[in-house]
PDB file of C-alpha atoms in Angstrom:
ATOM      1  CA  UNK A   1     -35.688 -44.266   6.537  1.00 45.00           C
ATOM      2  CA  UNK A   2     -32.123 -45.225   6.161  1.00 49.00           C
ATOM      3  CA  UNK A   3     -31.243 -42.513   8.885  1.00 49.00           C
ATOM      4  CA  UNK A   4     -33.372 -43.340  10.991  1.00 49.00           C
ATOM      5  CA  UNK A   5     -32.573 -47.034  10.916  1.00 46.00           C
ATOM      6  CA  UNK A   6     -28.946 -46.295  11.573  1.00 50.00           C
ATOM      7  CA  UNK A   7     -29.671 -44.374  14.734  1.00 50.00           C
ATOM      8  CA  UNK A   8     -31.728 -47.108  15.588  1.00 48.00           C
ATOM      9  CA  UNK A   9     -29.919 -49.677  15.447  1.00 48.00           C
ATOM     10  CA  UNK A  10     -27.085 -48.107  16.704  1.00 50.00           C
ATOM     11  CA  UNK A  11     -28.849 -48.111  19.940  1.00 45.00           C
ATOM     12  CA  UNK A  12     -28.245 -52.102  20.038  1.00 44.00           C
ATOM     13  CA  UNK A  13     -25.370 -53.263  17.809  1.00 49.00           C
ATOM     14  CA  UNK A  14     -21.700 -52.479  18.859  1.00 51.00           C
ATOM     15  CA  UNK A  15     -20.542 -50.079  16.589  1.00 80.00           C
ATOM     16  CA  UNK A  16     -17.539 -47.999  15.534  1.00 91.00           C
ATOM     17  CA  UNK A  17     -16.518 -44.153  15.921  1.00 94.00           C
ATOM     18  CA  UNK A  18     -17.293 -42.306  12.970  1.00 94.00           C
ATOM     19  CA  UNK A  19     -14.195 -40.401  13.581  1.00 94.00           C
ATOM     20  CA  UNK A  20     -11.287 -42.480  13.901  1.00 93.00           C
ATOM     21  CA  UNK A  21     -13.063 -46.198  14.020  1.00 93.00           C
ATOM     22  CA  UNK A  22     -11.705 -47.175  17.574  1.00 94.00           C
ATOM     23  CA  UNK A  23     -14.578 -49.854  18.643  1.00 92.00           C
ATOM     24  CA  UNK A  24     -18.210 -50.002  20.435  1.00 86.00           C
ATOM     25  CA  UNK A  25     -18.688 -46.491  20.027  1.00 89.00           C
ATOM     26  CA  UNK A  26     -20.378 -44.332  17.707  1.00 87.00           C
ATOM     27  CA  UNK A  27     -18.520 -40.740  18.977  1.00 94.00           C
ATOM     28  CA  UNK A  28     -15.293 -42.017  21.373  1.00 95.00           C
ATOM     29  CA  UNK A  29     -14.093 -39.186  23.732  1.00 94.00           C
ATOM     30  CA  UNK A  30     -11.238 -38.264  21.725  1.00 95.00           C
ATOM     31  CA  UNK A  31     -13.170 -37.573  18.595  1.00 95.00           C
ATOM     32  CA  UNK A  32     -15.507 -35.679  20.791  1.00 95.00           C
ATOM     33  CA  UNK A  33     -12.769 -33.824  22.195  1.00 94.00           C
ATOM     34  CA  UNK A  34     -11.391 -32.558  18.922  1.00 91.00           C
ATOM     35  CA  UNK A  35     -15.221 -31.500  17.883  1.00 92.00           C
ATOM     36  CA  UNK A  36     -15.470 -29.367  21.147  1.00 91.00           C
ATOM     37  CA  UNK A  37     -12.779 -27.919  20.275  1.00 86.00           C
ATOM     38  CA  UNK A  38     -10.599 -29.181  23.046  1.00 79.00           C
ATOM     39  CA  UNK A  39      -6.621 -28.334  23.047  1.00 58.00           C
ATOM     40  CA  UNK A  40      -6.776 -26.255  20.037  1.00 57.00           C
ATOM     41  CA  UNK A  41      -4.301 -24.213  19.095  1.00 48.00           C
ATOM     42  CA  UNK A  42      -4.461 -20.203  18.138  1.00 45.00           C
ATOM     43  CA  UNK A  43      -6.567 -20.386  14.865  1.00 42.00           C
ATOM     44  CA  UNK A  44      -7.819 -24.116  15.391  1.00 44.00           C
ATOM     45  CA  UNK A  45     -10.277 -23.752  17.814  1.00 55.00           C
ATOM     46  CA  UNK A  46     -12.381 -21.180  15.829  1.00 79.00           C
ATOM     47  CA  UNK A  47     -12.465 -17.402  14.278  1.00 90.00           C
ATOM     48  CA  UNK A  48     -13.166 -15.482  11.058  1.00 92.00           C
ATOM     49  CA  UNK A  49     -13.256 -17.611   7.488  1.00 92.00           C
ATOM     50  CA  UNK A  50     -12.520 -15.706   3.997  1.00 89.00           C
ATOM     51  CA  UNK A  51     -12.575 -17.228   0.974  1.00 86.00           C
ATOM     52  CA  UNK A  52     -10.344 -15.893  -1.687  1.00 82.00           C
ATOM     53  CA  UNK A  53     -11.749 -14.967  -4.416  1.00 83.00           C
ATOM     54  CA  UNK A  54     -14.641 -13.758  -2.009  1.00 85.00           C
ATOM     55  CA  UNK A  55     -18.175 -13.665  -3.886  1.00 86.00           C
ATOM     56  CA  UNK A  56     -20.150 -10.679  -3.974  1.00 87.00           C
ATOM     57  CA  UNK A  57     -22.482 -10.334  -0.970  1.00 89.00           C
ATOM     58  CA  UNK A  58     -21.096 -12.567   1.187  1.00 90.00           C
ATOM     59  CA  UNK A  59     -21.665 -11.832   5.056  1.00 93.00           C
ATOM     60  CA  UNK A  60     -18.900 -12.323   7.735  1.00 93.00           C
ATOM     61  CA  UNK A  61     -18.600 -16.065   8.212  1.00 94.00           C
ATOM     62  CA  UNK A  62     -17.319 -17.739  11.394  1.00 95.00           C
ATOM     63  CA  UNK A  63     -16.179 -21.471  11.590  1.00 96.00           C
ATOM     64  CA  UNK A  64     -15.715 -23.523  14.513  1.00 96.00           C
ATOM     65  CA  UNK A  65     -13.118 -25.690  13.309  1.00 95.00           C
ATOM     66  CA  UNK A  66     -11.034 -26.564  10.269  1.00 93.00           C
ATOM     67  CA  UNK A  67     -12.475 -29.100   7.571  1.00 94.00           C
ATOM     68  CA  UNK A  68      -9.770 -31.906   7.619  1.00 93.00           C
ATOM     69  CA  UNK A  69      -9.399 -35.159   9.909  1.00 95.00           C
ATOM     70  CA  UNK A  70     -11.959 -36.037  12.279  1.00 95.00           C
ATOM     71  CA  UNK A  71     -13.969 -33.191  11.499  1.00 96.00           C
ATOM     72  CA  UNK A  72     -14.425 -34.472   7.874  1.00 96.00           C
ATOM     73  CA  UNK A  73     -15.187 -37.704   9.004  1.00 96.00           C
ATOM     74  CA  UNK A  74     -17.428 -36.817  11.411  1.00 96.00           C
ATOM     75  CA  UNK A  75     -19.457 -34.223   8.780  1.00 96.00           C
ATOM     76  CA  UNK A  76     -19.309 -37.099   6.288  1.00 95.00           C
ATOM     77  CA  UNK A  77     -21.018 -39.339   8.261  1.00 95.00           C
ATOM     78  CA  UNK A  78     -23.779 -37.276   9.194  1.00 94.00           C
ATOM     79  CA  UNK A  79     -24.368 -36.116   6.051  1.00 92.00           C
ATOM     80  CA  UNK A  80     -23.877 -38.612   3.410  1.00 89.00           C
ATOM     81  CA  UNK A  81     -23.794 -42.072   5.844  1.00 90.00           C
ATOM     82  CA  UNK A  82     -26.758 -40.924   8.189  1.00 88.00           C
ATOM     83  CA  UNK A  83     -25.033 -41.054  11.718  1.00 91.00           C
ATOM     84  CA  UNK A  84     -27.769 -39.281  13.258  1.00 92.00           C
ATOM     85  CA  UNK A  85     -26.351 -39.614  16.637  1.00 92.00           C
ATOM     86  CA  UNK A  86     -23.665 -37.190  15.472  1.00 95.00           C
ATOM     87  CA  UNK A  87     -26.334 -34.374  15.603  1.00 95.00           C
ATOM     88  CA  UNK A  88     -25.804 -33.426  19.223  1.00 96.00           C
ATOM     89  CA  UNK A  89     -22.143 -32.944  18.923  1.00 96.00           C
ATOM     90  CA  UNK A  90     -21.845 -31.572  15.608  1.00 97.00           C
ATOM     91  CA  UNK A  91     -24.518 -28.752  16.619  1.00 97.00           C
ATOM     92  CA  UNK A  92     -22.105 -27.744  19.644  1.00 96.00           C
ATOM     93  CA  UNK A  93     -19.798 -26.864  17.437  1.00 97.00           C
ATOM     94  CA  UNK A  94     -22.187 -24.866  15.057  1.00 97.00           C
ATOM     95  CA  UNK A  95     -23.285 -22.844  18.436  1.00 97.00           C
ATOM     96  CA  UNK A  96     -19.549 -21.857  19.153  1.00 96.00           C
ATOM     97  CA  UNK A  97     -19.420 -20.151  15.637  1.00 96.00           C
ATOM     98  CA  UNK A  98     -22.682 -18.672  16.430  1.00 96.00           C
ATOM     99  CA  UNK A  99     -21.147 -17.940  19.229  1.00 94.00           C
ATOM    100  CA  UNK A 100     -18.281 -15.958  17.385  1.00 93.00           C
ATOM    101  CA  UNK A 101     -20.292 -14.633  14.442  1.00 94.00           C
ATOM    102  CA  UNK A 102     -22.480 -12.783  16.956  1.00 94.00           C
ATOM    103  CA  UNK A 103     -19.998 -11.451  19.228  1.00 91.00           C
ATOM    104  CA  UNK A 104     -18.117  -9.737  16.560  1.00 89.00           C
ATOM    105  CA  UNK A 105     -20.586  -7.679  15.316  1.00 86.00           C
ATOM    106  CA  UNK A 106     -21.741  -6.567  18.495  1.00 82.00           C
ATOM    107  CA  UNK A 107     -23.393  -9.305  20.602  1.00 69.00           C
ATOM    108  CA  UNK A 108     -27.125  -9.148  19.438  1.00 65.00           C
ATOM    109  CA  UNK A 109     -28.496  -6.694  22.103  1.00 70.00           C
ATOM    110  CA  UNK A 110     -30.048  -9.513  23.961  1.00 81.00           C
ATOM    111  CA  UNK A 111     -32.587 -10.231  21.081  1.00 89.00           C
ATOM    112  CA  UNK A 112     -33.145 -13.982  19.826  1.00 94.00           C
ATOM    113  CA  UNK A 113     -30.920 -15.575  17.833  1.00 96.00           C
ATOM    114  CA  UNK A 114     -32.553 -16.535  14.627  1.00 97.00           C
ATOM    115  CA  UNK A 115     -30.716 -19.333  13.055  1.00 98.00           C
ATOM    116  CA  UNK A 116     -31.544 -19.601   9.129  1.00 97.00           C
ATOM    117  CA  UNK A 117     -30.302 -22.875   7.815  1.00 97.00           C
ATOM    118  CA  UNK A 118     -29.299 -22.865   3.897  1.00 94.00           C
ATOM    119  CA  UNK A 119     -31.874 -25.122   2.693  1.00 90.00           C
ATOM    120  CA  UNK A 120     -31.334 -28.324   0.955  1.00 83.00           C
ATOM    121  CA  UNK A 121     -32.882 -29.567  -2.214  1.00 75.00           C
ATOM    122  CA  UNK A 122     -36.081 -31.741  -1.874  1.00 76.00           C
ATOM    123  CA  UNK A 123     -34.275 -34.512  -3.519  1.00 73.00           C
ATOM    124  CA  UNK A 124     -31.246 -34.493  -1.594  1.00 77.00           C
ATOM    125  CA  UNK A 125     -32.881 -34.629   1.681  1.00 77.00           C
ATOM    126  CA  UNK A 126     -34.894 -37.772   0.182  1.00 79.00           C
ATOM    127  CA  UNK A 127     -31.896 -39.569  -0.845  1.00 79.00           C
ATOM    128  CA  UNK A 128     -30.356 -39.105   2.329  1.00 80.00           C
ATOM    129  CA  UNK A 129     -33.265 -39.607   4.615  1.00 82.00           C
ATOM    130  CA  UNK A 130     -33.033 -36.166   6.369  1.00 85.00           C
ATOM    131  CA  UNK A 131     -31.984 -32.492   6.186  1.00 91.00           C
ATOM    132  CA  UNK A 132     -28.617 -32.173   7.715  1.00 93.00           C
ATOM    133  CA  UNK A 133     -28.043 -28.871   7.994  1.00 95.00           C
ATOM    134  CA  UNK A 134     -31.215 -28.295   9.794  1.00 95.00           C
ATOM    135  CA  UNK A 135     -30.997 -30.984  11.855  1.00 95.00           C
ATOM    136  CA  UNK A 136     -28.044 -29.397  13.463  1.00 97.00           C
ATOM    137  CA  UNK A 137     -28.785 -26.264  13.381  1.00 98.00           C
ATOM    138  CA  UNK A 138     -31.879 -27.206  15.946  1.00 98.00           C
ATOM    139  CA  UNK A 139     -29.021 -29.139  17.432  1.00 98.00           C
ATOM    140  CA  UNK A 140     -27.193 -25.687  17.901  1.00 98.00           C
ATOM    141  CA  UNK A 141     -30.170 -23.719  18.943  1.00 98.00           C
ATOM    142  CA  UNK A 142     -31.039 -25.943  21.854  1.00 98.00           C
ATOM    143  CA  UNK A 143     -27.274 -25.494  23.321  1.00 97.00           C
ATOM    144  CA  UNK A 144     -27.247 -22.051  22.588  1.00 97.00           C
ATOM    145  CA  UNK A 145     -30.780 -22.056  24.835  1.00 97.00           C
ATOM    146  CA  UNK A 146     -29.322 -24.345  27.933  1.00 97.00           C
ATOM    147  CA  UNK A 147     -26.558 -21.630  28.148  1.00 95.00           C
ATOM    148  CA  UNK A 148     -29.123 -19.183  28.196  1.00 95.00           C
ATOM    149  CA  UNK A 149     -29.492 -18.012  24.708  1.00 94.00           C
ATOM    150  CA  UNK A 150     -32.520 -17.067  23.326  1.00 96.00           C
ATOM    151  CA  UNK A 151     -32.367 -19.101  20.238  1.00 97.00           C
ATOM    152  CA  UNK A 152     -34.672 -21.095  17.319  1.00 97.00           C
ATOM    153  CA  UNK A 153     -34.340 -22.028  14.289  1.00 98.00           C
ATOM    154  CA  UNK A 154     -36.355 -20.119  11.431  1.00 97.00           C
ATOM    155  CA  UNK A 155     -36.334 -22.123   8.170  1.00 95.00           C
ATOM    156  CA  UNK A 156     -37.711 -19.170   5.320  1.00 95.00           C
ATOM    157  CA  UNK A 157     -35.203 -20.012   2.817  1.00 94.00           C
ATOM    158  CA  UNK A 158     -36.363 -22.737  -0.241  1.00 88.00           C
ATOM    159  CA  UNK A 159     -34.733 -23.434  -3.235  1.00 83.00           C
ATOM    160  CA  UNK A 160     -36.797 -21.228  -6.008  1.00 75.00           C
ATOM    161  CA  UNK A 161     -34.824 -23.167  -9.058  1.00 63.00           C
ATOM    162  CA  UNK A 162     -33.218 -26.047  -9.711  1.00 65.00           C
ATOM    163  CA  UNK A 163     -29.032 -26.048  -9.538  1.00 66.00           C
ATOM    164  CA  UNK A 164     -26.857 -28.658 -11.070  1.00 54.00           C
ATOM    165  CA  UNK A 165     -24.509 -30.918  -8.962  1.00 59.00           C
ATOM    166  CA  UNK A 166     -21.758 -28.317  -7.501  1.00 56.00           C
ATOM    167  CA  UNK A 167     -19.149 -31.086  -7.775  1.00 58.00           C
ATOM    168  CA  UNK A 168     -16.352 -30.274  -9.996  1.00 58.00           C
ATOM    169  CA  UNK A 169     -17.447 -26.734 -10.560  1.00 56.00           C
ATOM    170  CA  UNK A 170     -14.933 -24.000  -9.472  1.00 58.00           C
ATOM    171  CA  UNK A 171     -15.597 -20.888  -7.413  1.00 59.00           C
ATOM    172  CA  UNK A 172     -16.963 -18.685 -10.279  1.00 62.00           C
ATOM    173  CA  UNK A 173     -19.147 -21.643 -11.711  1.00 58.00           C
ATOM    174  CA  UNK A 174     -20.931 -22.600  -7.864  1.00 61.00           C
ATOM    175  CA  UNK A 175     -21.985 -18.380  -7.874  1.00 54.00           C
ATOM    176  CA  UNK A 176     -23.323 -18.830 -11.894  1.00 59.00           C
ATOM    177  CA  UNK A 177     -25.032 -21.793 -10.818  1.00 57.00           C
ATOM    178  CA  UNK A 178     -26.517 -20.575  -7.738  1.00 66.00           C
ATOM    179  CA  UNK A 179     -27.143 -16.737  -8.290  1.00 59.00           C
ATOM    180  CA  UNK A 180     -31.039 -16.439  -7.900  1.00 59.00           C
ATOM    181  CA  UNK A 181     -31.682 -20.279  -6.510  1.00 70.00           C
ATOM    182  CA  UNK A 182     -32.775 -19.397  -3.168  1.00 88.00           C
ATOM    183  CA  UNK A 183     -36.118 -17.255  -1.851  1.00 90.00           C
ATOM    184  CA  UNK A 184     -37.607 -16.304   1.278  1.00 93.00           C
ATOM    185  CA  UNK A 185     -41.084 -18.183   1.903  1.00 93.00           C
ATOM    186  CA  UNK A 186     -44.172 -16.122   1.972  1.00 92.00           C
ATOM    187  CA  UNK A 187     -44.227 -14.724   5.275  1.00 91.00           C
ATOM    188  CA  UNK A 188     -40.952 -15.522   6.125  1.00 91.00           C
ATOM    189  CA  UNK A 189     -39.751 -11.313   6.740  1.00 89.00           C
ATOM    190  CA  UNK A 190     -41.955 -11.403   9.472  1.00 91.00           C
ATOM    191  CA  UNK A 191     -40.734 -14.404  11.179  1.00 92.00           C
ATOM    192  CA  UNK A 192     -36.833 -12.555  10.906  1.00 91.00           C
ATOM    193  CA  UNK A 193     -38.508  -9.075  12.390  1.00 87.00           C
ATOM    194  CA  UNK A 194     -36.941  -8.476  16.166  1.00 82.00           C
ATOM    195  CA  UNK A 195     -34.301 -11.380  16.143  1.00 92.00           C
ATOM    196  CA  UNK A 196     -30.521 -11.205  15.118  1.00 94.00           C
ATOM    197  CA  UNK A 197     -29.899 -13.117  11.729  1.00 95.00           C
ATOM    198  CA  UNK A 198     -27.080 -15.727  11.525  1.00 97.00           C
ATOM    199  CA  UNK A 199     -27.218 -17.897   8.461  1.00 97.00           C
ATOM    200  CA  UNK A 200     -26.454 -21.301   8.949  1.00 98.00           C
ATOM    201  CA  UNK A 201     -24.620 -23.643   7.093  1.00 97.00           C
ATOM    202  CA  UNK A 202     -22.025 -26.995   7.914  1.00 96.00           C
ATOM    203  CA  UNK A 203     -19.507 -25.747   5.618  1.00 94.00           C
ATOM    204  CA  UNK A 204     -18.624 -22.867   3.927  1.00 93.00           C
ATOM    205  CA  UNK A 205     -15.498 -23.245   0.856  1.00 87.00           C
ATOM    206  CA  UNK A 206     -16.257 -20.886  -2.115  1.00 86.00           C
ATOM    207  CA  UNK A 207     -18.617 -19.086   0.047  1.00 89.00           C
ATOM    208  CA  UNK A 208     -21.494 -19.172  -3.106  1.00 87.00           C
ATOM    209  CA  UNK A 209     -23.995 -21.079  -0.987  1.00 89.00           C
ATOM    210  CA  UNK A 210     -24.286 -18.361   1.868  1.00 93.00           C
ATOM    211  CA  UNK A 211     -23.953 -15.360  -0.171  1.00 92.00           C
ATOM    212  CA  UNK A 212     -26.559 -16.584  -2.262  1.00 91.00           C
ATOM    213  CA  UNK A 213     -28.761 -17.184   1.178  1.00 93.00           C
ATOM    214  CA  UNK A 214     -27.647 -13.634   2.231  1.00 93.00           C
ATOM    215  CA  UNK A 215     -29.233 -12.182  -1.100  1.00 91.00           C
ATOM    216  CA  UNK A 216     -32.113 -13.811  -0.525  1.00 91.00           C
ATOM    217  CA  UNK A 217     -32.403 -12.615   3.009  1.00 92.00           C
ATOM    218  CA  UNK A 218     -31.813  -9.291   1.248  1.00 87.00           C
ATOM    219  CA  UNK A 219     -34.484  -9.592  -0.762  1.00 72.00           C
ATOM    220  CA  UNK A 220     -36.975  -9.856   2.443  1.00 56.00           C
ATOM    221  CA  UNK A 221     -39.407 -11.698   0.144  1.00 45.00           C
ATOM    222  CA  UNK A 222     -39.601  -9.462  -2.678  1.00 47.00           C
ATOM    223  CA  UNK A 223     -38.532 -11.623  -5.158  1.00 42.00           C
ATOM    224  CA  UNK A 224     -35.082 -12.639  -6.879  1.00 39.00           C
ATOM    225  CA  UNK A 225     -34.071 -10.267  -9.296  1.00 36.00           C
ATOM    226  CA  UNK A 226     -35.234  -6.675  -8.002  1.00 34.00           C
ATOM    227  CA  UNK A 227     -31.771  -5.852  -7.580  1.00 33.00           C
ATOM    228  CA  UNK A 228     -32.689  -4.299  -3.563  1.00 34.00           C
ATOM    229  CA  UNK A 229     -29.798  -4.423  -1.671  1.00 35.00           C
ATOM    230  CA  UNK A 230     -29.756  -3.457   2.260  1.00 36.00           C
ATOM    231  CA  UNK A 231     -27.541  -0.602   3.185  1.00 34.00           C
ATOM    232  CA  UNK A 232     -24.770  -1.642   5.882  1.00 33.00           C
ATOM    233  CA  UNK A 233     -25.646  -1.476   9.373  1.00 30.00           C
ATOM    234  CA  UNK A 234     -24.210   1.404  11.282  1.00 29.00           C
ATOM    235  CA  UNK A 235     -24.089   0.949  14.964  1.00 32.00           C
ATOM    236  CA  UNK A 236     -26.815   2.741  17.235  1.00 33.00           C
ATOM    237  CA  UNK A 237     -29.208   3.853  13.764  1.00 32.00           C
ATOM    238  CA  UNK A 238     -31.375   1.195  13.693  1.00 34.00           C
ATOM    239  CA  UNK A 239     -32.014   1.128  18.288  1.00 36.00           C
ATOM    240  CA  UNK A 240     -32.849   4.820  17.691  1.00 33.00           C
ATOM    241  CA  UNK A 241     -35.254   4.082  15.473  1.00 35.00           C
ATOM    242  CA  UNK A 242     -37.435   2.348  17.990  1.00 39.00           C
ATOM    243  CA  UNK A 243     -38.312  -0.420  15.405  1.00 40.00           C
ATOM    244  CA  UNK A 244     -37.616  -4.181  15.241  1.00 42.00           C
ATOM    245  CA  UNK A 245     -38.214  -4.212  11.673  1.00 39.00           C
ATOM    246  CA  UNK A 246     -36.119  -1.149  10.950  1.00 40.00           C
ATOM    247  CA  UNK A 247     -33.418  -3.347  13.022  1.00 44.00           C
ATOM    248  CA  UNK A 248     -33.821  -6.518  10.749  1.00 47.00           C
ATOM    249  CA  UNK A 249     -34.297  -4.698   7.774  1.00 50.00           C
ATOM    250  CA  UNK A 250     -30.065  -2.496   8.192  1.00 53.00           C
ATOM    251  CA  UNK A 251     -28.193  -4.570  10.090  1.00 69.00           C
ATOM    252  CA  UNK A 252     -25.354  -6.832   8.756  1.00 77.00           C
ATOM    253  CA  UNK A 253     -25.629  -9.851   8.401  1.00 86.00           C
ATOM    254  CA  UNK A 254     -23.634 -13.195   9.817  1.00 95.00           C
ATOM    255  CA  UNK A 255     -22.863 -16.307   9.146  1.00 96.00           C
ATOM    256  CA  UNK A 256     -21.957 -19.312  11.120  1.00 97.00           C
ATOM    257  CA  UNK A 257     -20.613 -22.930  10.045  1.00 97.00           C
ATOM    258  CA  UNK A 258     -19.162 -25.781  11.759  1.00 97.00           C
ATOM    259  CA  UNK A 259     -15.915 -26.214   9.558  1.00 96.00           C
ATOM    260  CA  UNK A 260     -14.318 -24.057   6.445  1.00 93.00           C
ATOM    261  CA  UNK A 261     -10.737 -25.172   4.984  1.00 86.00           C
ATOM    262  CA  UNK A 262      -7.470 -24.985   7.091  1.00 81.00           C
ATOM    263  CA  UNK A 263      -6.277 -22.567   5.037  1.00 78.00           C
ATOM    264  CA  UNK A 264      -8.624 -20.513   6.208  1.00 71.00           C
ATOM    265  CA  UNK A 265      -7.292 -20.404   9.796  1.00 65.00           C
ATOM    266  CA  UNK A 266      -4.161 -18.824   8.200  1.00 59.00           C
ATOM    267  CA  UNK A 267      -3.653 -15.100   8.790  1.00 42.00           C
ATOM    268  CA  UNK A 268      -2.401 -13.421   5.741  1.00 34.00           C
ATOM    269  CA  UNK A 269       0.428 -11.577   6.558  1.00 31.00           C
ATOM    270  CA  UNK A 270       0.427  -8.911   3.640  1.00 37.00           C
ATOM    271  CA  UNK A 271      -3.131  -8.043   5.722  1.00 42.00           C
ATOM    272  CA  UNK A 272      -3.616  -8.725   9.000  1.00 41.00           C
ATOM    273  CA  UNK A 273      -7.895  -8.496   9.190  1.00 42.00           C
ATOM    274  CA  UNK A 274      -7.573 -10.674   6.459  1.00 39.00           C
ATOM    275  CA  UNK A 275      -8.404 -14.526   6.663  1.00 36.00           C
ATOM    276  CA  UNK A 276      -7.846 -17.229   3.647  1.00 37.00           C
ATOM    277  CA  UNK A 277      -9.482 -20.463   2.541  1.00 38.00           C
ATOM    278  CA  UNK A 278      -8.708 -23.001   0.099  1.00 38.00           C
ATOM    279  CA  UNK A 279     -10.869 -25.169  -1.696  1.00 36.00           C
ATOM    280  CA  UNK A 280     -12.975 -27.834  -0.357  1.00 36.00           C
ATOM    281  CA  UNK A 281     -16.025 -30.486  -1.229  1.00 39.00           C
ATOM    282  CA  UNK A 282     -19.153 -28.664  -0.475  1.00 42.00           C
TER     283      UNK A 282
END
């Protein structure tokens, strides 16, 4: 209820920009420009994220935009403050990465775009009022539709365990804490068959979350802990094989999330495919 109250009365009571705090607006125009994207430079306006040490499993992951600023703010107050209204805007961004993720692994071949949001815990989205990273991923698959994208969200992923608070844990104690946390619903496989994957997430920093929702994807409902892993895709195999499932079942998978660290924007010069990211809060 406390979400939904905000939005409310936000509707009738001046207000301030949950970006920067300039008056009698909840978004102001140059907040929203920054979200979109607008005037950024090489790097800053979105691209390849790699977190370093990289956890086992972890899919390609494309960000938007960096995690500092306005965009902080902004994903802040969505999440934790219930600014609602920030939905829309935030879930632009999230397409863009989409966007990216797709394109670099070949486009999708003009199937839907299956957006799988990393579930929340029950309690968290009752504390907060509302799920926010699937609010905005429906936020991103309706703009990905008006620009003529096939696109929906598919929530299959649920928390199978209980996890502790990832607060002060480093990289190698968020993958111990979350290795085997997340399953595929009953019947969710089928739901993924004929569509191109892209996990879905509002930040990414050690990168445990999504590879954890990758093996879990991997699993295709069989059950943490059977060890089956998906060979990589190889271009052309899986359209010769005539089959949707065969498709879903080999191809790589991608992620896409509105912001990652700044560092991560940073090409590594001793490697140039290689992209870095520093910590973060997530």
């Amino acid at each position: 209820m406390r979400g939904w109250w905000r939005e409310i009365s936000g509707l009738v009571l001046p207000g301030t920009c949950e970006g920067c705090g300039a008056p009698r607006t909840a978004l102001c125009a140059g907040c929203a420009g920054e979200l979109a994207g607008v005037g950024a430079g090489e790097g800053g306006g979105g691209g390849r994220v790699r977190p370093l040490p990289e956890p086992e499993g972890l899919p390609p992951v494309h960000a938007a935009l960096p995690y500092e600023g306005v965009v902080r703010e902004l994903l802040i107050a969505h999440k934790e403050r219930g600014a609602l209204g920030l939905a829309g805007p935030l879930g632009g961004a999230l397409a863009r990465a989409v966007e990216g993720a797709v394109r670099a692994v070949g486009g999708g071949g003009g199937r839907p775009l299956l957006l799988v949001p990393v579930p929340s815990s029950r309690g968290s989205v009752r504390a907060r009022g509302h799920d926010p990273t699937r609010r905005v991923a429906l936020a991103a698959a309706a703009r990905l539709r008006r620009a003529g994208r096939s696109a929906r969200v598919v929530p299959v992923l649920r928390q199978r365990r209980a996890v502790a608070d990832q607060a002060g844990l480093g990289a190698r104690g968020r993958w111990a804490n979350l290795a085997g946390a997340l399953e595929v619903v009953p019947g969710g496989a089928r739901l993924l068959a004929g569509g191109r994957v892209v996990l879905v997430d509002d930040l990414m920093t050690t990168g445990a979350t999504l590879a954890e929702a990758a093996r879990a994807l991997g699993d295709g409902g069989r059950g943490a802990g059977t060890g089956f892993v998906h060979p990589p895709f190889t271009s052309g195999a899986a359209e010769r094989s005539g089959s949707d499932f065969t498709q879903h079942e080999f191809e790589q998978r991608v992620a896409a999330v509105i912001a990652s660290s700044p560092a991560s924007f940073e090409i590594n010069r001793n490697s140039s495919g290689t992209w870095i990211v520093a910590g973060g809060e997530r």
